[in-house]
Short mmCIF file of C-alpha atoms in Angstrom, two decimals:
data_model
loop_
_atom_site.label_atom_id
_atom_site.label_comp_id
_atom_site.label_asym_id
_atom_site.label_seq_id
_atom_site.Cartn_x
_atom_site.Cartn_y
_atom_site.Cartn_z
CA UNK B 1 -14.61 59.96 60.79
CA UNK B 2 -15.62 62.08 57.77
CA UNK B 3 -17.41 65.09 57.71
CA UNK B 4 -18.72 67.09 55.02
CA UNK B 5 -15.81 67.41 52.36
CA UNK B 6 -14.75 70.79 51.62
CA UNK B 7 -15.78 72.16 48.33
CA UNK B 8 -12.11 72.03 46.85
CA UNK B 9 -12.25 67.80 47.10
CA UNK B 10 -15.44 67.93 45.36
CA UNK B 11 -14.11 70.04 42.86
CA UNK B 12 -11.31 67.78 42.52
CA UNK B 13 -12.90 64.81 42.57
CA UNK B 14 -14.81 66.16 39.46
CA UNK B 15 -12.39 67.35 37.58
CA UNK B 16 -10.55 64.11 37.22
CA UNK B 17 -13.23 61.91 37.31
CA UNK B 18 -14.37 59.60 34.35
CA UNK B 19 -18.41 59.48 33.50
CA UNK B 20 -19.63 55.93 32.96
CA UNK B 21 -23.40 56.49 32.11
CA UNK B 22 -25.63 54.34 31.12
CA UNK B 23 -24.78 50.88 32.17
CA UNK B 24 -23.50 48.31 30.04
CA UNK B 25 -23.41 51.09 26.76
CA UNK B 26 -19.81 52.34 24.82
CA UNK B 27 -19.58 54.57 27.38
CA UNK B 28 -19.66 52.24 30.68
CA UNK B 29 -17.12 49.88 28.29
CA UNK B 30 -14.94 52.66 27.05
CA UNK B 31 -14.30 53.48 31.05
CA UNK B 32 -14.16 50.06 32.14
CA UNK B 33 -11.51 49.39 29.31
CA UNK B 34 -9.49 52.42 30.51
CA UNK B 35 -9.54 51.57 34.02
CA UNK B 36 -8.03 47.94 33.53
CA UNK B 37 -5.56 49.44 31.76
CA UNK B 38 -4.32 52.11 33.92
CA UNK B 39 -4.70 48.86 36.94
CA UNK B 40 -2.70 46.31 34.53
CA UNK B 41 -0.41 47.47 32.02
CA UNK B 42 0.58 44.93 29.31
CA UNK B 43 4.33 43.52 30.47
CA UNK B 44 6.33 40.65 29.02
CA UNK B 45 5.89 37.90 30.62
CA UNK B 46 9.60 37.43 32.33
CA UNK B 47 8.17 40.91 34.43
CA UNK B 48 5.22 39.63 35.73
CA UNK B 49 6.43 36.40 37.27
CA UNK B 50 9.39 38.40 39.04
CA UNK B 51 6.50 40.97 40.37
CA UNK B 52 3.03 39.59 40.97
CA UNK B 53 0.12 41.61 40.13
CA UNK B 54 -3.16 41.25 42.16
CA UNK B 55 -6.29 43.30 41.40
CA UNK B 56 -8.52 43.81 44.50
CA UNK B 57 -12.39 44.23 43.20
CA UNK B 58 -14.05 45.50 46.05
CA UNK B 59 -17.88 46.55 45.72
CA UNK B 60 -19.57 47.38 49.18
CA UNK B 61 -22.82 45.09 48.33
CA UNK B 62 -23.05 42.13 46.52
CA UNK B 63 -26.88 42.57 45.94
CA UNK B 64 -27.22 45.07 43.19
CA UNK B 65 -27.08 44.06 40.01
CA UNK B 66 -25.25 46.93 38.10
CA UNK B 67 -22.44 46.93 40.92
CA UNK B 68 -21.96 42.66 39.89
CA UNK B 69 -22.09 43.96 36.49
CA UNK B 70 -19.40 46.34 36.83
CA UNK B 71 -16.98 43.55 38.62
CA UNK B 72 -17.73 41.46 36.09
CA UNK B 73 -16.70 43.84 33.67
CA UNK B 74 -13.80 44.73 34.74
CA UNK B 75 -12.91 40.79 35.71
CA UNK B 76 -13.26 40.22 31.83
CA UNK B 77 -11.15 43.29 31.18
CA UNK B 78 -8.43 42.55 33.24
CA UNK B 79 -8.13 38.13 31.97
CA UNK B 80 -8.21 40.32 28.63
CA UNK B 81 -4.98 42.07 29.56
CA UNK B 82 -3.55 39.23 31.64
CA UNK B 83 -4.67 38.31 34.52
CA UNK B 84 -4.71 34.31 34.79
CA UNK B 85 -5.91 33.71 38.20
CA UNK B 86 -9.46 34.71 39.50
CA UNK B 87 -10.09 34.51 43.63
CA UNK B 88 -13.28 33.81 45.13
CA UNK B 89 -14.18 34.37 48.85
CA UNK B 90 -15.39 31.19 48.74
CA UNK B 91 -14.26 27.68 50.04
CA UNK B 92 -10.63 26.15 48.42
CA UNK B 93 -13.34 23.03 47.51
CA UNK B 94 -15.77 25.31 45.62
CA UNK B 95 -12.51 27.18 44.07
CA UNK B 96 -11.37 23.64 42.63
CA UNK B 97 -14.81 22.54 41.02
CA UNK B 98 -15.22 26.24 39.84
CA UNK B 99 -12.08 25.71 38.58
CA UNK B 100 -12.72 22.16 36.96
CA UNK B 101 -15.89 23.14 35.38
CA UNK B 102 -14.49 26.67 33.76
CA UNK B 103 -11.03 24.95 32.54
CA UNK B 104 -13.34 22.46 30.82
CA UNK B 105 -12.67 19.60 33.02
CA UNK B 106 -16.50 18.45 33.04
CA UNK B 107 -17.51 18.01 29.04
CA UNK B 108 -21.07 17.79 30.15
CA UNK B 109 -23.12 20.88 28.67
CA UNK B 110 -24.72 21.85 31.82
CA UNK B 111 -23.82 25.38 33.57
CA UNK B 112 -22.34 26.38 36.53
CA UNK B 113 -25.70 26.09 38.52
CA UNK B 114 -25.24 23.10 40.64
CA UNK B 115 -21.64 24.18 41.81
CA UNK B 116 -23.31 27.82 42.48
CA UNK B 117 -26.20 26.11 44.69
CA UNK B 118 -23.16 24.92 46.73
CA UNK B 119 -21.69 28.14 47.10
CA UNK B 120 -21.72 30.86 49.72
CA UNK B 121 -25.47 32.61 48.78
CA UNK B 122 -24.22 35.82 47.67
CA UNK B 123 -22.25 34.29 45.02
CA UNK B 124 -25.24 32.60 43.45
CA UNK B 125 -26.57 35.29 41.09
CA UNK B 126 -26.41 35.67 37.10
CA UNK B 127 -23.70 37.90 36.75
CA UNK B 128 -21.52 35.61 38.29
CA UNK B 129 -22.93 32.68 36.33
CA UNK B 130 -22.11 35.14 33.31
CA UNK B 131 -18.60 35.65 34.12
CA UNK B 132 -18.04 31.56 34.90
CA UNK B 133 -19.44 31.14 31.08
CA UNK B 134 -17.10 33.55 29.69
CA UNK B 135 -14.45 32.54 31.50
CA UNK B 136 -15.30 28.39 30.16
CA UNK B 137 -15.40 29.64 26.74
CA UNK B 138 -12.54 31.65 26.83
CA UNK B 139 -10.00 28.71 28.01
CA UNK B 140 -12.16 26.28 25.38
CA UNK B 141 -10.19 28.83 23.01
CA UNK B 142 -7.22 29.29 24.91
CA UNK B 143 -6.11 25.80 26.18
CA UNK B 144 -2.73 26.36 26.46
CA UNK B 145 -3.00 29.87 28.45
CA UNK B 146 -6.07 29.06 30.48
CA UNK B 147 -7.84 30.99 33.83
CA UNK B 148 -7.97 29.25 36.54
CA UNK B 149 -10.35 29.67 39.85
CA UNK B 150 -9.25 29.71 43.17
CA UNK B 151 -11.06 29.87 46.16
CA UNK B 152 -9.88 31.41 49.85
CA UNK B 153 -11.50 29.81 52.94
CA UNK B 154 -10.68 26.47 54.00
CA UNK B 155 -12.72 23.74 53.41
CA UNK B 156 -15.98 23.75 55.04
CA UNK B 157 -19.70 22.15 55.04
CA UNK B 158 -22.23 22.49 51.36
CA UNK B 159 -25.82 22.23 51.23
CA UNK B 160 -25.45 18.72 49.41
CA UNK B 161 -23.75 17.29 52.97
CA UNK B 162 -27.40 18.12 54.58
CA UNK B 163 -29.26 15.86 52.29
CA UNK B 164 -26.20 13.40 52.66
CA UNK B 165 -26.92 12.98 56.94
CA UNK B 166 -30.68 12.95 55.29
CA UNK B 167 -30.35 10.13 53.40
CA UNK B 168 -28.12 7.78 55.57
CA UNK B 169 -30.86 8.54 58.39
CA UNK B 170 -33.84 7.91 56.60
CA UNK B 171 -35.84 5.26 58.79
CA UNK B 172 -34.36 5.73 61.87
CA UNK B 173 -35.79 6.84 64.89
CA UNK B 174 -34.75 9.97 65.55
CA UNK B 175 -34.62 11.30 61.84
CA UNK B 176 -37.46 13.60 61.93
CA UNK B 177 -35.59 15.22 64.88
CA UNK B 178 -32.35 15.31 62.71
CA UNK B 179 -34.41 16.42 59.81
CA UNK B 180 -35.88 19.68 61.73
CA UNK B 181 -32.13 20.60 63.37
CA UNK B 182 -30.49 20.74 59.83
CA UNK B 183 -33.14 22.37 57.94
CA UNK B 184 -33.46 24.77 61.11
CA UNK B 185 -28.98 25.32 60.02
CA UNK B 186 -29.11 25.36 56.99
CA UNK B 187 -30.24 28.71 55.96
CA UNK B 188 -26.82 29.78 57.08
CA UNK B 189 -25.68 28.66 53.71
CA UNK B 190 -27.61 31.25 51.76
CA UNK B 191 -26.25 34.39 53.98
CA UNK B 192 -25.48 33.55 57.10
CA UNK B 193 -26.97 33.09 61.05
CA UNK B 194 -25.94 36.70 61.74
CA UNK B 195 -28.57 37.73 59.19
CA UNK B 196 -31.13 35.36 60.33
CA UNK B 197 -30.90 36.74 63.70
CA UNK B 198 -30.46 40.77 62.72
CA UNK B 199 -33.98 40.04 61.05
CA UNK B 200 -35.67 37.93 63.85
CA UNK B 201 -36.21 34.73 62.06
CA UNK B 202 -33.93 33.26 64.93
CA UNK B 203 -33.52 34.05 68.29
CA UNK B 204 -32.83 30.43 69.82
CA UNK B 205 -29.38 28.71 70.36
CA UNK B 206 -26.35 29.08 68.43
CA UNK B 207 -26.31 26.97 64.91
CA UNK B 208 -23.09 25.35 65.97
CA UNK B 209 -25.20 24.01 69.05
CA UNK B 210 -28.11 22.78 66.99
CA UNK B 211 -25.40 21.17 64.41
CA UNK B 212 -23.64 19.23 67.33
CA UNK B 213 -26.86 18.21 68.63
CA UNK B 214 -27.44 16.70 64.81
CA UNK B 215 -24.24 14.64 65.30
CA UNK B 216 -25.07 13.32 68.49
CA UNK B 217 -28.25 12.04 67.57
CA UNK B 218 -26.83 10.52 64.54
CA UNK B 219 -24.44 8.85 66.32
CA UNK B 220 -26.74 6.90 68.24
CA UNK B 221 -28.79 6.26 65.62
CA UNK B 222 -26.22 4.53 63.21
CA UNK B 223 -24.21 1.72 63.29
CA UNK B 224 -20.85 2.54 65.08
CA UNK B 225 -17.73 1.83 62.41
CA UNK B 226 -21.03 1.17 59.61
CA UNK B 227 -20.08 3.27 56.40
CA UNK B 228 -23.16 4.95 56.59
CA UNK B 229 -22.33 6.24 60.23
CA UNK B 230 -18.43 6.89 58.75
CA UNK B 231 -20.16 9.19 55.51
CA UNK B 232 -22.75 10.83 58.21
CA UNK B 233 -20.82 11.45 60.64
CA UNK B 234 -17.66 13.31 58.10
CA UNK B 235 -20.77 15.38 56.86
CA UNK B 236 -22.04 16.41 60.14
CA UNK B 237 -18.27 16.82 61.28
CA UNK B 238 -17.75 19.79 58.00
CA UNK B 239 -21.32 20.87 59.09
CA UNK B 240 -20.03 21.56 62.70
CA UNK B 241 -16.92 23.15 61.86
CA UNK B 242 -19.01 25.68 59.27
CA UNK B 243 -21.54 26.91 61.80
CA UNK B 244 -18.57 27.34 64.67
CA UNK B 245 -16.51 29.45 62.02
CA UNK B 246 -19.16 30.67 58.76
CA UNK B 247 -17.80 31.88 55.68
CA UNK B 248 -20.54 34.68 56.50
CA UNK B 249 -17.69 36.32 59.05
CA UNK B 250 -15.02 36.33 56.65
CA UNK B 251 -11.61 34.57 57.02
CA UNK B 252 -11.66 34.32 61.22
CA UNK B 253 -8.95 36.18 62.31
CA UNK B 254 -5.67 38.30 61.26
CA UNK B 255 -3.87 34.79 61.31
CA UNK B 256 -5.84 33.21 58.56
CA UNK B 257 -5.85 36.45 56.11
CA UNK B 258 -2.42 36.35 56.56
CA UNK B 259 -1.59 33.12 55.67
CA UNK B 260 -4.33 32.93 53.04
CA UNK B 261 -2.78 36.13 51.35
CA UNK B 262 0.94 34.54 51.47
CA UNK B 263 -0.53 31.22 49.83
CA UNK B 264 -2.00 33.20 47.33
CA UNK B 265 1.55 35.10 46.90
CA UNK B 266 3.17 32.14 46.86
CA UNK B 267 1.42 30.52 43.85
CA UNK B 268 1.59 33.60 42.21
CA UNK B 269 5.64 33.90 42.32
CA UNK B 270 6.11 30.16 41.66
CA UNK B 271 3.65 29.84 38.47
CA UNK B 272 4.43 33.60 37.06
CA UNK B 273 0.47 34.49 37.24
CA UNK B 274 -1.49 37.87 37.69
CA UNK B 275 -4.53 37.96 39.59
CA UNK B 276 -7.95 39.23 40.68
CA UNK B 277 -9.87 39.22 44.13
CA UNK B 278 -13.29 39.57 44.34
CA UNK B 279 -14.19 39.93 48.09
CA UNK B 280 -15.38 42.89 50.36
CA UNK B 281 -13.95 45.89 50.99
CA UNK B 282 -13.68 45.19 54.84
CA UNK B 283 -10.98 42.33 53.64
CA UNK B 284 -9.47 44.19 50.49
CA UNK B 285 -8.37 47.36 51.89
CA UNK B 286 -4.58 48.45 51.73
CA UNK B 287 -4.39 49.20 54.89
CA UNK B 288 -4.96 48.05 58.36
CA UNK B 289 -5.14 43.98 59.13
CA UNK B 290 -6.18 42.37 56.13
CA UNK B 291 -6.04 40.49 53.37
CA UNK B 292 -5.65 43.57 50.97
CA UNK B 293 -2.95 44.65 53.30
CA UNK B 294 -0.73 41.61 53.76
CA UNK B 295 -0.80 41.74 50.03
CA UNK B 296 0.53 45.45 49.79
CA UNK B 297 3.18 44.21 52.27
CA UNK B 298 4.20 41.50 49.69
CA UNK B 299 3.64 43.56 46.61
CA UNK B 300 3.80 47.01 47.57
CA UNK B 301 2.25 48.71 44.36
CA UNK B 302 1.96 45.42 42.73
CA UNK B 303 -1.66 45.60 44.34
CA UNK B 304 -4.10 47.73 43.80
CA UNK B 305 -7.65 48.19 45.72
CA UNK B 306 -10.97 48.85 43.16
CA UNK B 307 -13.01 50.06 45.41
CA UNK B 308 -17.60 50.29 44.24
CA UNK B 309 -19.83 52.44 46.70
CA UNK B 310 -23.14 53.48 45.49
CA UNK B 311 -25.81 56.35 46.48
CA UNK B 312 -29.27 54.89 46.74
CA UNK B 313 -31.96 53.08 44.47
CA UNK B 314 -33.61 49.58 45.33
CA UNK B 315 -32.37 46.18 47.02
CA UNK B 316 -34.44 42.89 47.86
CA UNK B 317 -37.90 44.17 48.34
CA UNK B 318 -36.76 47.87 50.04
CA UNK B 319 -35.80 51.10 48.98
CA UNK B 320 -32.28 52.28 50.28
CA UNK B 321 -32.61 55.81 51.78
CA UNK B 322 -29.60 58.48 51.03
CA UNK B 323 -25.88 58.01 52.20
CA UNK B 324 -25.66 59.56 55.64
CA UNK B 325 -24.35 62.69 56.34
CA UNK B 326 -20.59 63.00 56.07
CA UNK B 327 -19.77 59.89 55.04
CA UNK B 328 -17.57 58.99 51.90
CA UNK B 329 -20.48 57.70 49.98
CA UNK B 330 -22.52 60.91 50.59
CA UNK B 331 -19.77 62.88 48.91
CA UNK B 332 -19.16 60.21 46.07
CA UNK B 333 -22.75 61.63 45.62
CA UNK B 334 -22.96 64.70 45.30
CA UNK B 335 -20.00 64.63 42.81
CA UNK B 336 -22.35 62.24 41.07
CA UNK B 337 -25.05 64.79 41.22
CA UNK B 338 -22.52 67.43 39.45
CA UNK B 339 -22.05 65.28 37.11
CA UNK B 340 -25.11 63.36 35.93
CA UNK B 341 -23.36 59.99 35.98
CA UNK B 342 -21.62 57.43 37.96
CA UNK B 343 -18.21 57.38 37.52
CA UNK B 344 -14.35 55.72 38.33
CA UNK B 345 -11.62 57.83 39.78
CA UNK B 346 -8.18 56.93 39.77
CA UNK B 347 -6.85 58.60 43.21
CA UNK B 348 -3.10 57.40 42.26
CA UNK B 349 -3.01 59.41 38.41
CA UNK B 350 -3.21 63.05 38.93
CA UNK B 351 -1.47 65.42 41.64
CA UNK B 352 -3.61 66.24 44.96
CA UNK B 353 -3.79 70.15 46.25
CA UNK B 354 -2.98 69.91 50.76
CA UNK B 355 -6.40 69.94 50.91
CA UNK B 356 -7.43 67.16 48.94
CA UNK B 357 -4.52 65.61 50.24
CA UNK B 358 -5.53 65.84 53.98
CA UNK B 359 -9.09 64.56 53.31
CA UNK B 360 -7.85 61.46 51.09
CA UNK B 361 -5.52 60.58 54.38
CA UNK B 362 -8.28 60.80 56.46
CA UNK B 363 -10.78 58.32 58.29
CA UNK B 364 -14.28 57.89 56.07
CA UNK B 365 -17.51 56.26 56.90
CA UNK B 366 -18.53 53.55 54.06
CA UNK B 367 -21.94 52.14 53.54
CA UNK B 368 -22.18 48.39 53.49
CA UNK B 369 -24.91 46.38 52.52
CA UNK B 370 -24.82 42.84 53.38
CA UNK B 371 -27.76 39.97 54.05
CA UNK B 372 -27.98 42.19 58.23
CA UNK B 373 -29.13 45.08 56.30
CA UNK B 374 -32.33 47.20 57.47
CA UNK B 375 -33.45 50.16 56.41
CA UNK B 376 -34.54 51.85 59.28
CA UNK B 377 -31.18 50.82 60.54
CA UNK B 378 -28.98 52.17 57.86
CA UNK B 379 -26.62 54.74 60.50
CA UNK B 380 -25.78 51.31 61.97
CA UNK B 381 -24.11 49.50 58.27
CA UNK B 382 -20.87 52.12 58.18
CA UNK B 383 -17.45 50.65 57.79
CA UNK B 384 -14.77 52.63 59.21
CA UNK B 385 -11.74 52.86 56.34
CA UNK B 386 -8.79 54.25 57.48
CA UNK B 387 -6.33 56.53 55.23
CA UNK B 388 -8.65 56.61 52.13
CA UNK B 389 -5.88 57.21 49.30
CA UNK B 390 -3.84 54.21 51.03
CA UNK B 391 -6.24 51.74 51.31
CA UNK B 392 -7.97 53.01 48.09
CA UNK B 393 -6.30 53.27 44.29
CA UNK B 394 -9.40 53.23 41.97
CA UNK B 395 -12.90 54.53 43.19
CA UNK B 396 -16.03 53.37 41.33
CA UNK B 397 -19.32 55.36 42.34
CA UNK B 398 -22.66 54.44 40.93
CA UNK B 399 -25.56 56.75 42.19
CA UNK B 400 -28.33 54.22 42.20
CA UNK B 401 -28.73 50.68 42.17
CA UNK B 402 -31.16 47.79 41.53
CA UNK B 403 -31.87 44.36 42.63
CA UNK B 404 -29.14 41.50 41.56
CA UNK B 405 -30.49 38.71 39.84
CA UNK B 406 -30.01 35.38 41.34
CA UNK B 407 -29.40 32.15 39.78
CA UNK B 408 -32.33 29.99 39.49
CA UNK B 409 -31.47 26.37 41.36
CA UNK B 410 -31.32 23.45 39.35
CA UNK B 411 -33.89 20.98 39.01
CA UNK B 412 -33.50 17.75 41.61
CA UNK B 413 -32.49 14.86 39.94
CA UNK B 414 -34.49 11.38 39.57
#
């Protein structure tokens, strides 16, 4: 694990960095704008279908609002210079009525909002909202060279299938029974039951236990071969199947990042697209098990790793204290500190002295804030990345952050 960098990879890292202070001014664009275009030089056409091109946009929290900014940013800047294909870590269902909504499928003039409410909960906030609205009006001007929206994850249970099992049990005996068991679940749907339980707000029995106890009941309580008990029980079957594998864990298992990353190649090579991933660092990384790494097995430097860390500031209702000791983000840091500014480092562009070298190749503590995070836990939210400079091409560092904005519901209908 990392320890205090030596002075020369400070020096180094300062040298060739780029300052990109304040956000959202000339001088955060200007950076952004050279960054996509060191990760995605313009090519004809013929060149990119024979070798894919996948951007991996990796921040290491989803809940500040100038590191959404930034992916968004650089989202927009890379569709700018081709890319054609944006990835979600979402559900393939929530991918395809992203993707119907954005390509102009649904000529209604509402937003995004209701699909978002059915999303995973860290994906509901306003930069995202912002990018789905550029990316709509950008293929109402392009129909013939339009984005699409994919997502990752298989199919699995929204919030609307809830108030489905609701409504087909109203009147029955046991629905106020029903009623407490999926409201008790469903809060896994905004960040997960691993956060409800790292903060208390649960300690009782597993969500997948509570959900199969919701089937059971409404089993008995419908109709056998009714279509109300057919609709219920489909809805409670997708409600199962989320709580035994949430989108909260990621894809489950080496198997399914594999395969997910060789569909993903797949479609790339057959339809002649470029794309970006917007996921986590723990899946995007070069190296190791992953996603990010199956796809440098495909593409070898066809894909590239953005990687966002951060140094302290303000999330939720909390102040984040400093990076710890020796880890990657406390030395991000202090570079920040010698320079005044955040700032994006390309670790592929410029030669590397042994010493830099060595400490690029080497194992480095990351901090990662997700819906578990505490405070007064923070030595306990370190990510373990292995061979920095392989897993790694672009580094992003912003020295303090504020809350993300989230997406306001919309209102009920009727």
């Amino acid at each position: 694990m990392s320890v205090g960098a030596p002075a020369a990879v400070v020096d180094w890292l300062s040298t060739h960095a780029r300052p990109m202070q304040p956000y959202g001014d000339p001088p955060w664009r200007d950076v952004v704008t050279d960054i996509a275009d060191g990760l995605l030089p313009r090519r004809a056409d013929h060149e990119a279908a024979d070798t894919p091109t996948v951007i991996g946009l990796a921040p290491t929290t989803r809940e500040s609002v100038e590191v959404s900014e930034l992916q968004v940013d650089l989202l927009q800047a890379l569709v700018t210079r081709g890319v054609r294909t944006v990835v979600l870590q979402d559900t393939t269902e929530i991918g395809e009525r992203l993707d119907h909504w954005a390509r102009a499928g649904d000529r209604s003039a509402s937003g995004p909002e209701a699909i978002l409410a059915d999303a995973w909960g860290p994906w509901r906030t306003e930069s995202l909202r912002r990018a789905l609205i550029w990316l709509r009006a950008r293929n109402a001007t392009h129909p013939a060279d339009q984005v699409e929206i994919r997502g990752i994850t298989r199919p699995a249970a929204e919030p609307a299938d809830y108030d489905r099992v609701l409504a087909l049990t109203t009147g029955t005996r046991d629905h106020e029974r029903i009623s407490a068991l999926l409201a008790t679940i469903r809060v896994a749907h905004d960040g997960g039951e691993h956060v409800e339980r790292a903060h208390g707000r649960w300690t009782g029995e597993p969500f997948v236990d509570l959900a199969r106890q919701a089937r059971t009941a409404t089993a008995a309580v419908l109709d056998p071969g009714s279509d109300a008990a057919t609709r219920a029980l489909a809805a409670l079957d997708r409600i199962v199947r989320f709580h035994a594998a949430p989108l909260s864990r990621g894809r489950s298992g080496e198997d399914e990042e594999t395969a997910a990353a060789d569909q993903l190649v797949e479609h790339l090579r057959a339809t002649g697209r470029r794309a970006v991933v917007w996921d986590g660092i723990g899946h995007l990384a070069a190296r190791g098990t992953s996603f990010g790494s199956r796809l440098r097995e495909h593409l070898g430097t066809g894909y590239r790793c953005v990687l966002t860390t951060f140094g302290s500031g303000r999330i939720r209702d909390f102040h984040l204290p400093a990076p710890r000791p020796g880890s990657l983000d406390q030395t991000l840091d202090h570079v920040a500190a010698k320079l005044g500014a955040g700032y994006a480092v390309n670790l592929t562009a410029a030669p590397k002295p042994e010493t830099v070298g060595r400490w690029l190749a080497g194992r480095h503590a990351v901090r990662l804030i997700s819906g578990m995070y505490r405070p007064d836990e923070d030595e306990r939210h370190y990510f373990a990345l292995d061979d920095l400079a392989g897993s790694v091409d672009v580094l992003l560092h912003l020295p303090e952050i504020s809350p993300v904005r989230y997406v306001e519901p919309p209102e009920p209908k009727g």
